[in-house]
PDB file of C-alpha atoms in Angstrom:
ATOM      1  CA  MET A   1    -154.393 184.261 134.822  1.00 67.00           C
ATOM      2  CA  ASP A   2    -152.827 182.314 137.360  1.00 87.00           C
ATOM      3  CA  VAL A   3    -149.501 181.825 135.456  1.00 85.00           C
ATOM      4  CA  LEU A   4    -148.296 178.657 137.820  1.00 86.00           C
ATOM      5  CA  SER A   5    -151.910 176.788 137.914  1.00 88.00           C
ATOM      6  CA  ALA A   6    -151.491 177.565 133.814  1.00 89.00           C
ATOM      7  CA  MET A   7    -148.241 176.365 133.733  1.00 90.00           C
ATOM      8  CA  GLY A   8    -149.249 172.829 135.855  1.00 90.00           C
ATOM      9  CA  VAL A   9    -152.073 172.512 133.370  1.00 89.00           C
ATOM     10  CA  PHE A  10    -149.660 172.611 130.564  1.00 91.00           C
ATOM     11  CA  VAL A  11    -147.341 169.949 132.313  1.00 91.00           C
ATOM     12  CA  ARG A  12    -149.993 167.815 132.421  1.00 90.00           C
ATOM     13  CA  VAL A  13    -151.418 167.860 129.358  1.00 89.00           C
ATOM     14  CA  VAL A  14    -148.151 167.105 127.799  1.00 89.00           C
ATOM     15  CA  ASP A  15    -147.009 164.626 130.067  1.00 88.00           C
ATOM     16  CA  LEU A  16    -150.807 162.452 129.123  1.00 88.00           C
ATOM     17  CA  LYS A  17    -150.904 163.943 125.539  1.00 87.00           C
ATOM     18  CA  SER A  18    -154.544 164.418 126.158  1.00 88.00           C
ATOM     19  CA  PHE A  19    -156.323 167.703 127.385  1.00 89.00           C
ATOM     20  CA  SER A  20    -159.197 165.413 128.424  1.00 87.00           C
ATOM     21  CA  LEU A  21    -156.982 163.342 130.318  1.00 89.00           C
ATOM     22  CA  ALA A  22    -155.540 165.946 131.987  1.00 88.00           C
ATOM     23  CA  ALA A  23    -159.042 167.723 132.950  1.00 88.00           C
ATOM     24  CA  ALA A  24    -159.716 164.490 134.473  1.00 88.00           C
ATOM     25  CA  GLU A  25    -156.755 164.264 136.609  1.00 85.00           C
ATOM     26  CA  LEU A  26    -157.206 167.951 137.837  1.00 86.00           C
ATOM     27  CA  GLY A  27    -161.022 167.626 138.346  1.00 88.00           C
ATOM     28  CA  ILE A  28    -161.437 170.280 136.020  1.00 88.00           C
ATOM     29  CA  SER A  29    -163.552 170.382 132.268  1.00 90.00           C
ATOM     30  CA  SER A  30    -162.014 170.090 129.220  1.00 87.00           C
ATOM     31  CA  SER A  31    -162.831 173.768 128.251  1.00 88.00           C
ATOM     32  CA  SER A  32    -160.942 174.914 131.128  1.00 89.00           C
ATOM     33  CA  VAL A  33    -158.364 173.056 130.275  1.00 87.00           C
ATOM     34  CA  SER A  34    -158.594 174.375 126.673  1.00 88.00           C
ATOM     35  CA  LYS A  35    -158.755 178.466 128.026  1.00 89.00           C
ATOM     36  CA  GLN A  36    -155.962 178.143 130.439  1.00 89.00           C
ATOM     37  CA  ILE A  37    -153.198 176.757 127.511  1.00 89.00           C
ATOM     38  CA  ALA A  38    -155.085 179.335 125.264  1.00 90.00           C
ATOM     39  CA  HIS A  39    -154.193 182.170 128.118  1.00 88.00           C
ATOM     40  CA  LEU A  40    -150.663 180.536 128.409  1.00 88.00           C
ATOM     41  CA  GLU A  41    -149.858 180.541 125.261  1.00 87.00           C
ATOM     42  CA  GLU A  42    -150.853 184.521 124.473  1.00 87.00           C
ATOM     43  CA  HIS A  43    -149.080 185.233 127.563  1.00 88.00           C
ATOM     44  CA  VAL A  44    -145.701 183.995 126.593  1.00 85.00           C
ATOM     45  CA  GLY A  45    -146.213 184.853 123.047  1.00 90.00           C
ATOM     46  CA  ALA A  46    -146.015 181.832 121.375  1.00 89.00           C
ATOM     47  CA  ARG A  47    -147.894 178.558 120.148  1.00 90.00           C
ATOM     48  CA  LEU A  48    -146.990 175.914 122.606  1.00 88.00           C
ATOM     49  CA  LEU A  49    -149.173 172.889 121.346  1.00 89.00           C
ATOM     50  CA  GLN A  50    -150.492 171.715 117.638  1.00 87.00           C
ATOM     51  CA  ARG A  51    -153.815 170.537 117.935  1.00 80.00           C
ATOM     52  CA  THR A  52    -155.844 168.603 115.701  1.00 73.00           C
ATOM     53  CA  THR A  53    -159.317 166.596 115.968  1.00 67.00           C
ATOM     54  CA  ARG A  54    -156.986 163.700 115.832  1.00 73.00           C
ATOM     55  CA  ARG A  55    -153.476 164.344 117.552  1.00 81.00           C
ATOM     56  CA  LEU A  56    -151.838 166.749 120.066  1.00 86.00           C
ATOM     57  CA  SER A  57    -148.250 167.188 119.582  1.00 88.00           C
ATOM     58  CA  VAL A  58    -145.986 169.525 121.507  1.00 90.00           C
ATOM     59  CA  THR A  59    -143.937 172.431 119.463  1.00 90.00           C
ATOM     60  CA  GLU A  60    -140.000 173.124 119.854  1.00 89.00           C
ATOM     61  CA  VAL A  61    -140.513 176.214 122.264  1.00 88.00           C
ATOM     62  CA  GLY A  62    -143.235 174.068 123.513  1.00 90.00           C
ATOM     63  CA  SER A  63    -141.021 171.372 124.773  1.00 91.00           C
ATOM     64  CA  ALA A  64    -138.141 173.633 125.871  1.00 90.00           C
ATOM     65  CA  TYR A  65    -140.997 175.597 128.067  1.00 90.00           C
ATOM     66  CA  HIS A  66    -142.333 172.221 129.221  1.00 91.00           C
ATOM     67  CA  GLU A  67    -138.710 171.089 130.682  1.00 90.00           C
ATOM     68  CA  LYS A  68    -138.727 174.786 132.594  1.00 89.00           C
ATOM     69  CA  CYS A  69    -142.203 174.634 133.747  1.00 89.00           C
ATOM     70  CA  GLN A  70    -140.992 171.308 135.400  1.00 89.00           C
ATOM     71  CA  LEU A  71    -138.268 172.828 137.354  1.00 87.00           C
ATOM     72  CA  ILE A  72    -140.218 175.704 138.391  1.00 86.00           C
ATOM     73  CA  LEU A  73    -142.813 173.615 139.929  1.00 87.00           C
ATOM     74  CA  ALA A  74    -140.601 171.224 141.604  1.00 82.00           C
ATOM     75  CA  GLU A  75    -139.197 174.342 142.878  1.00 80.00           C
ATOM     76  CA  VAL A  76    -142.241 175.981 143.964  1.00 83.00           C
ATOM     77  CA  ARG A  77    -143.134 172.598 145.857  1.00 77.00           C
ATOM     78  CA  GLU A  78    -139.981 172.547 147.692  1.00 73.00           C
ATOM     79  CA  ALA A  79    -140.185 176.043 148.593  1.00 74.00           C
ATOM     80  CA  GLU A  80    -144.192 174.974 149.886  1.00 71.00           C
ATOM     81  CA  SER A  81    -142.724 171.659 151.918  1.00 67.00           C
ATOM     82  CA  LEU A  82    -139.868 173.613 153.628  1.00 66.00           C
ATOM     83  CA  VAL A  83    -142.138 176.478 155.082  1.00 68.00           C
ATOM     84  CA  SER A  84    -145.088 173.597 156.156  1.00 61.00           C
ATOM     85  CA  GLN A  85    -141.557 171.867 157.628  1.00 59.00           C
ATOM     86  CA  LEU A  86    -140.593 174.688 159.719  1.00 57.00           C
ATOM     87  CA  GLN A  87    -144.569 174.779 160.890  1.00 55.00           C
ATOM     88  CA  GLY A  88    -143.814 171.575 162.095  1.00 58.00           C
ATOM     89  CA  LYS A  89    -146.340 169.422 159.464  1.00 67.00           C
ATOM     90  CA  PRO A  90    -144.406 168.029 156.775  1.00 73.00           C
ATOM     91  CA  GLN A  91    -146.535 167.774 154.091  1.00 78.00           C
ATOM     92  CA  GLY A  92    -147.085 167.194 150.136  1.00 85.00           C
ATOM     93  CA  VAL A  93    -146.384 164.980 147.528  1.00 90.00           C
ATOM     94  CA  LEU A  94    -143.123 162.834 147.315  1.00 93.00           C
ATOM     95  CA  LYS A  95    -142.307 161.312 144.079  1.00 92.00           C
ATOM     96  CA  ILE A  96    -140.188 158.362 144.094  1.00 94.00           C
ATOM     97  CA  ASN A  97    -139.199 156.083 141.173  1.00 92.00           C
ATOM     98  CA  CYS A  98    -137.520 152.881 142.303  1.00 93.00           C
ATOM     99  CA  ASN A  99    -135.876 149.530 140.870  1.00 91.00           C
ATOM    100  CA  MET A 100    -138.817 147.113 140.139  1.00 91.00           C
ATOM    101  CA  THR A 101    -138.281 144.083 141.813  1.00 93.00           C
ATOM    102  CA  PHE A 102    -136.811 145.992 145.211  1.00 94.00           C
ATOM    103  CA  GLY A 103    -139.786 148.698 145.063  1.00 95.00           C
ATOM    104  CA  GLN A 104    -142.282 145.565 144.936  1.00 94.00           C
ATOM    105  CA  LEU A 105    -140.218 143.694 147.728  1.00 94.00           C
ATOM    106  CA  LEU A 106    -138.823 146.380 150.216  1.00 95.00           C
ATOM    107  CA  LEU A 107    -140.047 149.708 149.334  1.00 96.00           C
ATOM    108  CA  SER A 108    -144.037 148.436 149.066  1.00 96.00           C
ATOM    109  CA  LYS A 109    -143.775 147.804 153.005  1.00 96.00           C
ATOM    110  CA  ALA A 110    -141.825 150.872 153.957  1.00 96.00           C
ATOM    111  CA  ILE A 111    -143.678 153.548 152.669  1.00 97.00           C
ATOM    112  CA  PRO A 112    -147.164 152.406 154.779  1.00 97.00           C
ATOM    113  CA  GLU A 113    -144.772 152.520 157.929  1.00 96.00           C
ATOM    114  CA  PHE A 114    -144.221 156.127 156.563  1.00 96.00           C
ATOM    115  CA  MET A 115    -147.283 157.364 155.993  1.00 94.00           C
ATOM    116  CA  ARG A 116    -148.621 156.277 159.460  1.00 94.00           C
ATOM    117  CA  LEU A 117    -146.043 158.770 160.737  1.00 91.00           C
ATOM    118  CA  TYR A 118    -146.195 161.299 158.590  1.00 91.00           C
ATOM    119  CA  PRO A 119    -149.900 161.256 157.377  1.00 91.00           C
ATOM    120  CA  GLU A 120    -149.897 164.313 155.732  1.00 88.00           C
ATOM    121  CA  ILE A 121    -147.464 163.388 152.818  1.00 92.00           C
ATOM    122  CA  GLN A 122    -148.377 161.972 149.956  1.00 93.00           C
ATOM    123  CA  PHE A 123    -146.812 159.403 147.303  1.00 95.00           C
ATOM    124  CA  GLU A 124    -146.016 159.035 143.730  1.00 93.00           C
ATOM    125  CA  VAL A 125    -144.153 156.226 142.863  1.00 94.00           C
ATOM    126  CA  ALA A 126    -142.759 155.152 139.415  1.00 92.00           C
ATOM    127  CA  LEU A 127    -140.952 151.224 139.671  1.00 92.00           C
ATOM    128  CA  ASP A 128    -138.717 150.656 136.886  1.00 86.00           C
ATOM    129  CA  ASP A 129    -134.666 149.151 136.003  1.00 80.00           C
ATOM    130  CA  GLY A 130    -133.939 152.271 133.351  1.00 75.00           C
ATOM    131  CA  ASP A 131    -132.244 155.362 134.047  1.00 72.00           C
ATOM    132  CA  VAL A 132    -134.211 157.997 134.943  1.00 69.00           C
ATOM    133  CA  GLU A 133    -133.935 161.972 134.769  1.00 72.00           C
ATOM    134  CA  LEU A 134    -135.099 163.172 137.834  1.00 70.00           C
ATOM    135  CA  LEU A 135    -135.374 167.110 137.646  1.00 63.00           C
ATOM    136  CA  LYS A 136    -137.121 166.344 133.627  1.00 66.00           C
ATOM    137  CA  GLU A 137    -139.383 163.639 134.957  1.00 75.00           C
ATOM    138  CA  GLY A 138    -140.618 165.591 138.513  1.00 78.00           C
ATOM    139  CA  PHE A 139    -139.410 162.942 140.906  1.00 86.00           C
ATOM    140  CA  ASP A 140    -138.005 164.101 144.063  1.00 89.00           C
ATOM    141  CA  LEU A 141    -135.829 161.030 144.706  1.00 91.00           C
ATOM    142  CA  ALA A 142    -134.629 158.013 142.824  1.00 91.00           C
ATOM    143  CA  LEU A 143    -133.606 154.632 144.483  1.00 93.00           C
ATOM    144  CA  ARG A 144    -131.053 152.837 142.375  1.00 89.00           C
ATOM    145  CA  ILE A 145    -129.219 149.509 143.529  1.00 87.00           C
ATOM    146  CA  THR A 146    -125.593 149.308 142.250  1.00 75.00           C
ATOM    147  CA  ASN A 147    -123.702 152.250 141.278  1.00 59.00           C
ATOM    148  CA  PRO A 148    -126.153 154.706 139.674  1.00 56.00           C
ATOM    149  CA  ARG A 149    -124.939 156.668 136.521  1.00 58.00           C
ATOM    150  CA  LEU A 150    -125.146 160.347 137.085  1.00 57.00           C
ATOM    151  CA  PRO A 151    -124.829 162.454 133.981  1.00 52.00           C
ATOM    152  CA  ASP A 152    -126.268 165.280 135.776  1.00 56.00           C
ATOM    153  CA  SER A 153    -123.634 166.948 138.015  1.00 59.00           C
ATOM    154  CA  SER A 154    -126.458 168.314 139.800  1.00 67.00           C
ATOM    155  CA  LEU A 155    -127.271 165.213 141.279  1.00 77.00           C
ATOM    156  CA  ILE A 156    -126.207 163.718 144.499  1.00 83.00           C
ATOM    157  CA  ALA A 157    -125.954 159.944 145.310  1.00 85.00           C
ATOM    158  CA  ARG A 158    -126.087 158.826 148.910  1.00 88.00           C
ATOM    159  CA  GLU A 159    -125.508 155.078 150.189  1.00 90.00           C
ATOM    160  CA  ILE A 160    -128.140 153.981 152.328  1.00 91.00           C
ATOM    161  CA  ALA A 161    -127.950 150.203 152.507  1.00 92.00           C
ATOM    162  CA  SER A 162    -125.513 147.399 151.676  1.00 89.00           C
ATOM    163  CA  ILE A 163    -127.207 144.309 150.128  1.00 89.00           C
ATOM    164  CA  PRO A 164    -125.559 141.153 150.292  1.00 89.00           C
ATOM    165  CA  LEU A 165    -126.157 138.238 147.408  1.00 90.00           C
ATOM    166  CA  PHE A 166    -126.178 134.815 148.054  1.00 93.00           C
ATOM    167  CA  LEU A 167    -125.636 131.248 145.876  1.00 94.00           C
ATOM    168  CA  CYS A 168    -129.015 129.538 145.718  1.00 96.00           C
ATOM    169  CA  ALA A 169    -130.520 126.701 144.097  1.00 97.00           C
ATOM    170  CA  SER A 170    -133.454 124.187 145.020  1.00 97.00           C
ATOM    171  CA  PRO A 171    -133.160 121.260 146.787  1.00 97.00           C
ATOM    172  CA  THR A 172    -134.231 119.256 143.851  1.00 97.00           C
ATOM    173  CA  TYR A 173    -131.801 120.631 141.513  1.00 97.00           C
ATOM    174  CA  LEU A 174    -128.899 119.904 143.701  1.00 96.00           C
ATOM    175  CA  ALA A 175    -130.124 116.107 144.068  1.00 96.00           C
ATOM    176  CA  LYS A 176    -129.968 116.140 140.564  1.00 96.00           C
ATOM    177  CA  HIS A 177    -127.311 117.832 139.634  1.00 95.00           C
ATOM    178  CA  GLY A 178    -125.313 117.761 142.793  1.00 95.00           C
ATOM    179  CA  ARG A 179    -123.831 120.513 145.149  1.00 95.00           C
ATOM    180  CA  PRO A 180    -120.890 122.645 143.905  1.00 94.00           C
ATOM    181  CA  GLU A 181    -118.247 122.613 146.656  1.00 93.00           C
ATOM    182  CA  THR A 182    -116.148 125.331 145.225  1.00 91.00           C
ATOM    183  CA  PRO A 183    -116.401 128.231 143.307  1.00 92.00           C
ATOM    184  CA  GLU A 184    -114.535 126.883 139.936  1.00 93.00           C
ATOM    185  CA  GLU A 185    -117.652 123.891 140.024  1.00 94.00           C
ATOM    186  CA  LEU A 186    -120.126 126.391 139.039  1.00 93.00           C
ATOM    187  CA  LYS A 187    -119.023 126.191 135.612  1.00 93.00           C
ATOM    188  CA  ASP A 188    -120.572 122.864 135.473  1.00 93.00           C
ATOM    189  CA  HIS A 189    -124.005 123.864 136.607  1.00 95.00           C
ATOM    190  CA  ASN A 190    -126.814 125.611 135.021  1.00 96.00           C
ATOM    191  CA  CYS A 191    -126.530 129.508 136.145  1.00 95.00           C
ATOM    192  CA  LEU A 192    -129.103 131.521 135.836  1.00 94.00           C
ATOM    193  CA  VAL A 193    -128.371 135.179 134.987  1.00 90.00           C
ATOM    194  CA  PHE A 194    -129.766 138.222 136.003  1.00 84.00           C
ATOM    195  CA  MET A 195    -128.528 140.636 133.624  1.00 77.00           C
ATOM    196  CA  LEU A 196    -128.956 144.173 135.451  1.00 64.00           C
ATOM    197  CA  ALA A 197    -126.736 143.261 138.117  1.00 61.00           C
ATOM    198  CA  THR A 198    -123.268 144.469 137.785  1.00 61.00           C
ATOM    199  CA  ASN A 199    -121.706 140.859 138.181  1.00 63.00           C
ATOM    200  CA  THR A 200    -123.990 139.416 134.989  1.00 74.00           C
ATOM    201  CA  ASN A 201    -122.366 136.031 134.456  1.00 80.00           C
ATOM    202  CA  VAL A 202    -118.829 136.994 135.908  1.00 87.00           C
ATOM    203  CA  TRP A 203    -119.516 136.153 139.730  1.00 88.00           C
ATOM    204  CA  THR A 204    -116.930 136.593 142.527  1.00 87.00           C
ATOM    205  CA  LEU A 205    -116.648 134.745 145.283  1.00 89.00           C
ATOM    206  CA  SER A 206    -114.478 135.334 148.489  1.00 89.00           C
ATOM    207  CA  ASN A 207    -113.329 133.727 151.559  1.00 85.00           C
ATOM    208  CA  ARG A 208    -110.279 134.130 153.885  1.00 81.00           C
ATOM    209  CA  ASP A 209    -108.009 133.256 151.540  1.00 79.00           C
ATOM    210  CA  ALA A 210    -108.507 134.727 148.157  1.00 83.00           C
ATOM    211  CA  SER A 211    -111.251 136.127 145.468  1.00 86.00           C
ATOM    212  CA  HIS A 212    -111.955 133.610 142.900  1.00 86.00           C
ATOM    213  CA  VAL A 213    -113.937 135.206 139.856  1.00 89.00           C
ATOM    214  CA  VAL A 214    -116.028 132.880 137.740  1.00 90.00           C
ATOM    215  CA  GLN A 215    -117.612 133.045 134.108  1.00 91.00           C
ATOM    216  CA  VAL A 216    -120.455 131.515 134.325  1.00 92.00           C
ATOM    217  CA  SER A 217    -122.944 130.455 131.839  1.00 91.00           C
ATOM    218  CA  GLY A 218    -126.441 128.934 131.428  1.00 92.00           C
ATOM    219  CA  ASP A 219    -129.759 128.568 129.507  1.00 93.00           C
ATOM    220  CA  LEU A 220    -131.624 131.964 131.241  1.00 92.00           C
ATOM    221  CA  ARG A 221    -130.606 135.709 131.131  1.00 91.00           C
ATOM    222  CA  ALA A 222    -133.144 137.960 132.348  1.00 90.00           C
ATOM    223  CA  ASN A 223    -133.313 141.806 133.473  1.00 86.00           C
ATOM    224  CA  ASN A 224    -135.939 140.944 135.845  1.00 88.00           C
ATOM    225  CA  SER A 225    -134.677 138.775 139.415  1.00 91.00           C
ATOM    226  CA  LEU A 226    -138.377 137.505 140.262  1.00 94.00           C
ATOM    227  CA  LEU A 227    -137.584 135.753 136.917  1.00 94.00           C
ATOM    228  CA  VAL A 228    -134.870 134.168 137.472  1.00 95.00           C
ATOM    229  CA  LEU A 229    -136.228 133.452 141.385  1.00 96.00           C
ATOM    230  CA  GLN A 230    -139.208 131.583 139.658  1.00 97.00           C
ATOM    231  CA  SER A 231    -136.894 129.395 137.579  1.00 96.00           C
ATOM    232  CA  VAL A 232    -134.960 128.484 140.586  1.00 97.00           C
ATOM    233  CA  LEU A 233    -137.733 127.610 142.312  1.00 97.00           C
ATOM    234  CA  ALA A 234    -138.820 125.642 139.107  1.00 97.00           C
ATOM    235  CA  ASP A 235    -135.101 123.646 139.902  1.00 96.00           C
ATOM    236  CA  ARG A 236    -134.010 125.022 136.787  1.00 96.00           C
ATOM    237  CA  GLY A 237    -130.562 125.976 137.505  1.00 96.00           C
ATOM    238  CA  VAL A 238    -128.149 128.082 140.279  1.00 96.00           C
ATOM    239  CA  ALA A 239    -128.331 132.010 140.766  1.00 95.00           C
ATOM    240  CA  ASN A 240    -127.083 134.518 142.661  1.00 93.00           C
ATOM    241  CA  LEU A 241    -129.364 136.948 144.037  1.00 93.00           C
ATOM    242  CA  ALA A 242    -129.805 139.273 146.850  1.00 91.00           C
ATOM    243  CA  SER A 243    -131.232 138.107 150.319  1.00 91.00           C
ATOM    244  CA  PHE A 244    -134.181 140.241 150.011  1.00 93.00           C
ATOM    245  CA  VAL A 245    -135.498 137.989 147.106  1.00 94.00           C
ATOM    246  CA  ILE A 246    -134.949 134.668 148.720  1.00 94.00           C
ATOM    247  CA  GLN A 247    -135.077 135.398 152.089  1.00 92.00           C
ATOM    248  CA  SER A 248    -138.763 133.905 152.512  1.00 92.00           C
ATOM    249  CA  TYR A 249    -137.886 130.711 150.373  1.00 95.00           C
ATOM    250  CA  VAL A 250    -134.719 129.959 152.214  1.00 94.00           C
ATOM    251  CA  ASP A 251    -136.808 130.088 155.444  1.00 92.00           C
ATOM    252  CA  GLU A 252    -139.721 127.665 154.123  1.00 94.00           C
ATOM    253  CA  GLY A 253    -136.797 125.384 152.957  1.00 95.00           C
ATOM    254  CA  ARG A 254    -137.487 125.683 149.010  1.00 96.00           C
ATOM    255  CA  ILE A 255    -134.414 127.283 148.683  1.00 96.00           C
ATOM    256  CA  GLU A 256    -130.695 126.558 149.500  1.00 96.00           C
ATOM    257  CA  LEU A 257    -127.673 128.274 149.991  1.00 95.00           C
ATOM    258  CA  LEU A 258    -124.380 127.400 148.422  1.00 95.00           C
ATOM    259  CA  LEU A 259    -120.788 127.344 149.518  1.00 93.00           C
ATOM    260  CA  PRO A 260    -121.334 128.412 152.883  1.00 90.00           C
ATOM    261  CA  ASP A 261    -117.495 129.382 153.058  1.00 89.00           C
ATOM    262  CA  TYR A 262    -117.363 131.846 150.454  1.00 88.00           C
ATOM    263  CA  GLN A 263    -119.364 135.345 150.437  1.00 88.00           C
ATOM    264  CA  ALA A 264    -120.332 136.529 147.168  1.00 86.00           C
ATOM    265  CA  GLU A 265    -120.749 140.248 145.875  1.00 84.00           C
ATOM    266  CA  ARG A 266    -122.812 142.807 148.052  1.00 84.00           C
ATOM    267  CA  LEU A 267    -124.627 145.290 146.524  1.00 85.00           C
ATOM    268  CA  SER A 268    -125.555 149.294 147.223  1.00 88.00           C
ATOM    269  CA  LEU A 269    -128.586 151.074 147.330  1.00 92.00           C
ATOM    270  CA  TYR A 270    -128.114 154.784 146.754  1.00 91.00           C
ATOM    271  CA  ALA A 271    -130.859 157.573 147.440  1.00 92.00           C
ATOM    272  CA  VAL A 272    -130.148 159.855 144.470  1.00 89.00           C
ATOM    273  CA  TYR A 273    -131.937 163.234 144.520  1.00 87.00           C
ATOM    274  CA  PRO A 274    -130.839 166.919 143.061  1.00 81.00           C
ATOM    275  CA  GLU A 275    -128.429 169.451 144.652  1.00 72.00           C
ATOM    276  CA  ARG A 276    -130.075 171.761 145.657  1.00 63.00           C
ATOM    277  CA  GLN A 277    -129.102 174.229 148.921  1.00 59.00           C
ATOM    278  CA  TYR A 278    -132.186 173.081 150.526  1.00 62.00           C
ATOM    279  CA  MET A 279    -133.229 169.845 150.383  1.00 74.00           C
ATOM    280  CA  PRO A 280    -137.179 169.231 150.803  1.00 79.00           C
ATOM    281  CA  PRO A 281    -137.946 167.918 153.788  1.00 82.00           C
ATOM    282  CA  LYS A 282    -140.359 165.556 152.796  1.00 87.00           C
ATOM    283  CA  VAL A 283    -137.271 164.202 150.808  1.00 89.00           C
ATOM    284  CA  SER A 284    -134.733 163.963 153.976  1.00 88.00           C
ATOM    285  CA  LEU A 285    -137.557 162.704 156.623  1.00 91.00           C
ATOM    286  CA  PHE A 286    -138.049 159.721 153.966  1.00 95.00           C
ATOM    287  CA  ILE A 287    -133.933 158.924 153.355  1.00 94.00           C
ATOM    288  CA  GLU A 288    -133.389 159.144 157.050  1.00 94.00           C
ATOM    289  CA  PHE A 289    -136.592 156.706 157.908  1.00 95.00           C
ATOM    290  CA  PHE A 290    -136.126 154.226 155.063  1.00 96.00           C
ATOM    291  CA  GLN A 291    -132.542 154.018 155.858  1.00 94.00           C
ATOM    292  CA  GLY A 292    -133.144 153.133 159.603  1.00 94.00           C
ATOM    293  CA  TRP A 293    -135.751 150.828 158.160  1.00 95.00           C
ATOM    294  CA  LEU A 294    -133.509 148.945 155.694  1.00 94.00           C
ATOM    295  CA  SER A 295    -131.029 148.226 158.952  1.00 92.00           C
ATOM    296  CA  GLU A 296    -134.046 146.558 160.950  1.00 91.00           C
ATOM    297  CA  ASN A 297    -135.653 144.547 158.020  1.00 90.00           C
ATOM    298  CA  LEU A 298    -132.746 143.427 155.507  1.00 86.00           C
ATOM    299  CA  GLN A 299    -131.270 140.523 156.685  1.00 81.00           C
ATOM    300  CA  GLN A 300    -127.370 140.569 155.814  1.00 76.00           C
ATOM    301  CA  THR A 301    -127.218 136.733 156.844  1.00 75.00           C
ATOM    302  CA  LEU A 302    -129.589 133.794 155.907  1.00 76.00           C
ATOM    303  CA  GLY A 303    -130.133 130.196 156.560  1.00 65.00           C
TER     304      GLY A 303
END
């Protein structure tokens, strides 16, 4: 029995909670999956899965073994990637987790360009705004805007870009409600809040003289900046959004920037990855590429 291969089958069965789905993904028969799991259980001397006609569950031993298998398989992929790099051909699957909106608007554009340079590297990308356990979930790299939480000391967070925020509203909203001329006047406006930003409903604006902290409020709080953007476009109020979210609408004149003499906060984009003696070449290559790509494609000024 190929233990590593059986570990890979076991991991996919647990992740997908199905023998048949794992078989389909791996391109083998369900009977082959069953045999490999049975051989693996015999090899380790413990029941890893509980199977009935209706339900598949992981035993306590199986859950612990699943976590270790993920780490082992990640190390194997790293070793293979290192060898391929030394041979001059970076290859393998790069698994990335990224913030939802940032991934949709920017990462999605950068990946095809990277793949043209390194055609032997494939991607698996998951977009979500929650915390991610890199090692447990098998990711090589996470991209997180604002300071990420790093409960695991084995992780490294490297800042790779600075992202400016801009106060904005639609021309129709401003014609109806007036244009704020000072930060304090924002209190008189319907301010649309992106809840996952560190600033939330406390906005800080700075000019040459001082910083102004304003407590804002409004009728919309959302955990997705694209939802906030749509309310801005629907003439609902004022928002404080990242440049890459509003750039095209500012260029089209559908959104106007407010308080041009004041600078809103800046967010940071971090590359988060496991601390290892040898970073997989596919990870280091992509981080360096993406940092350069952002310096050319992420606008720091608008209007």
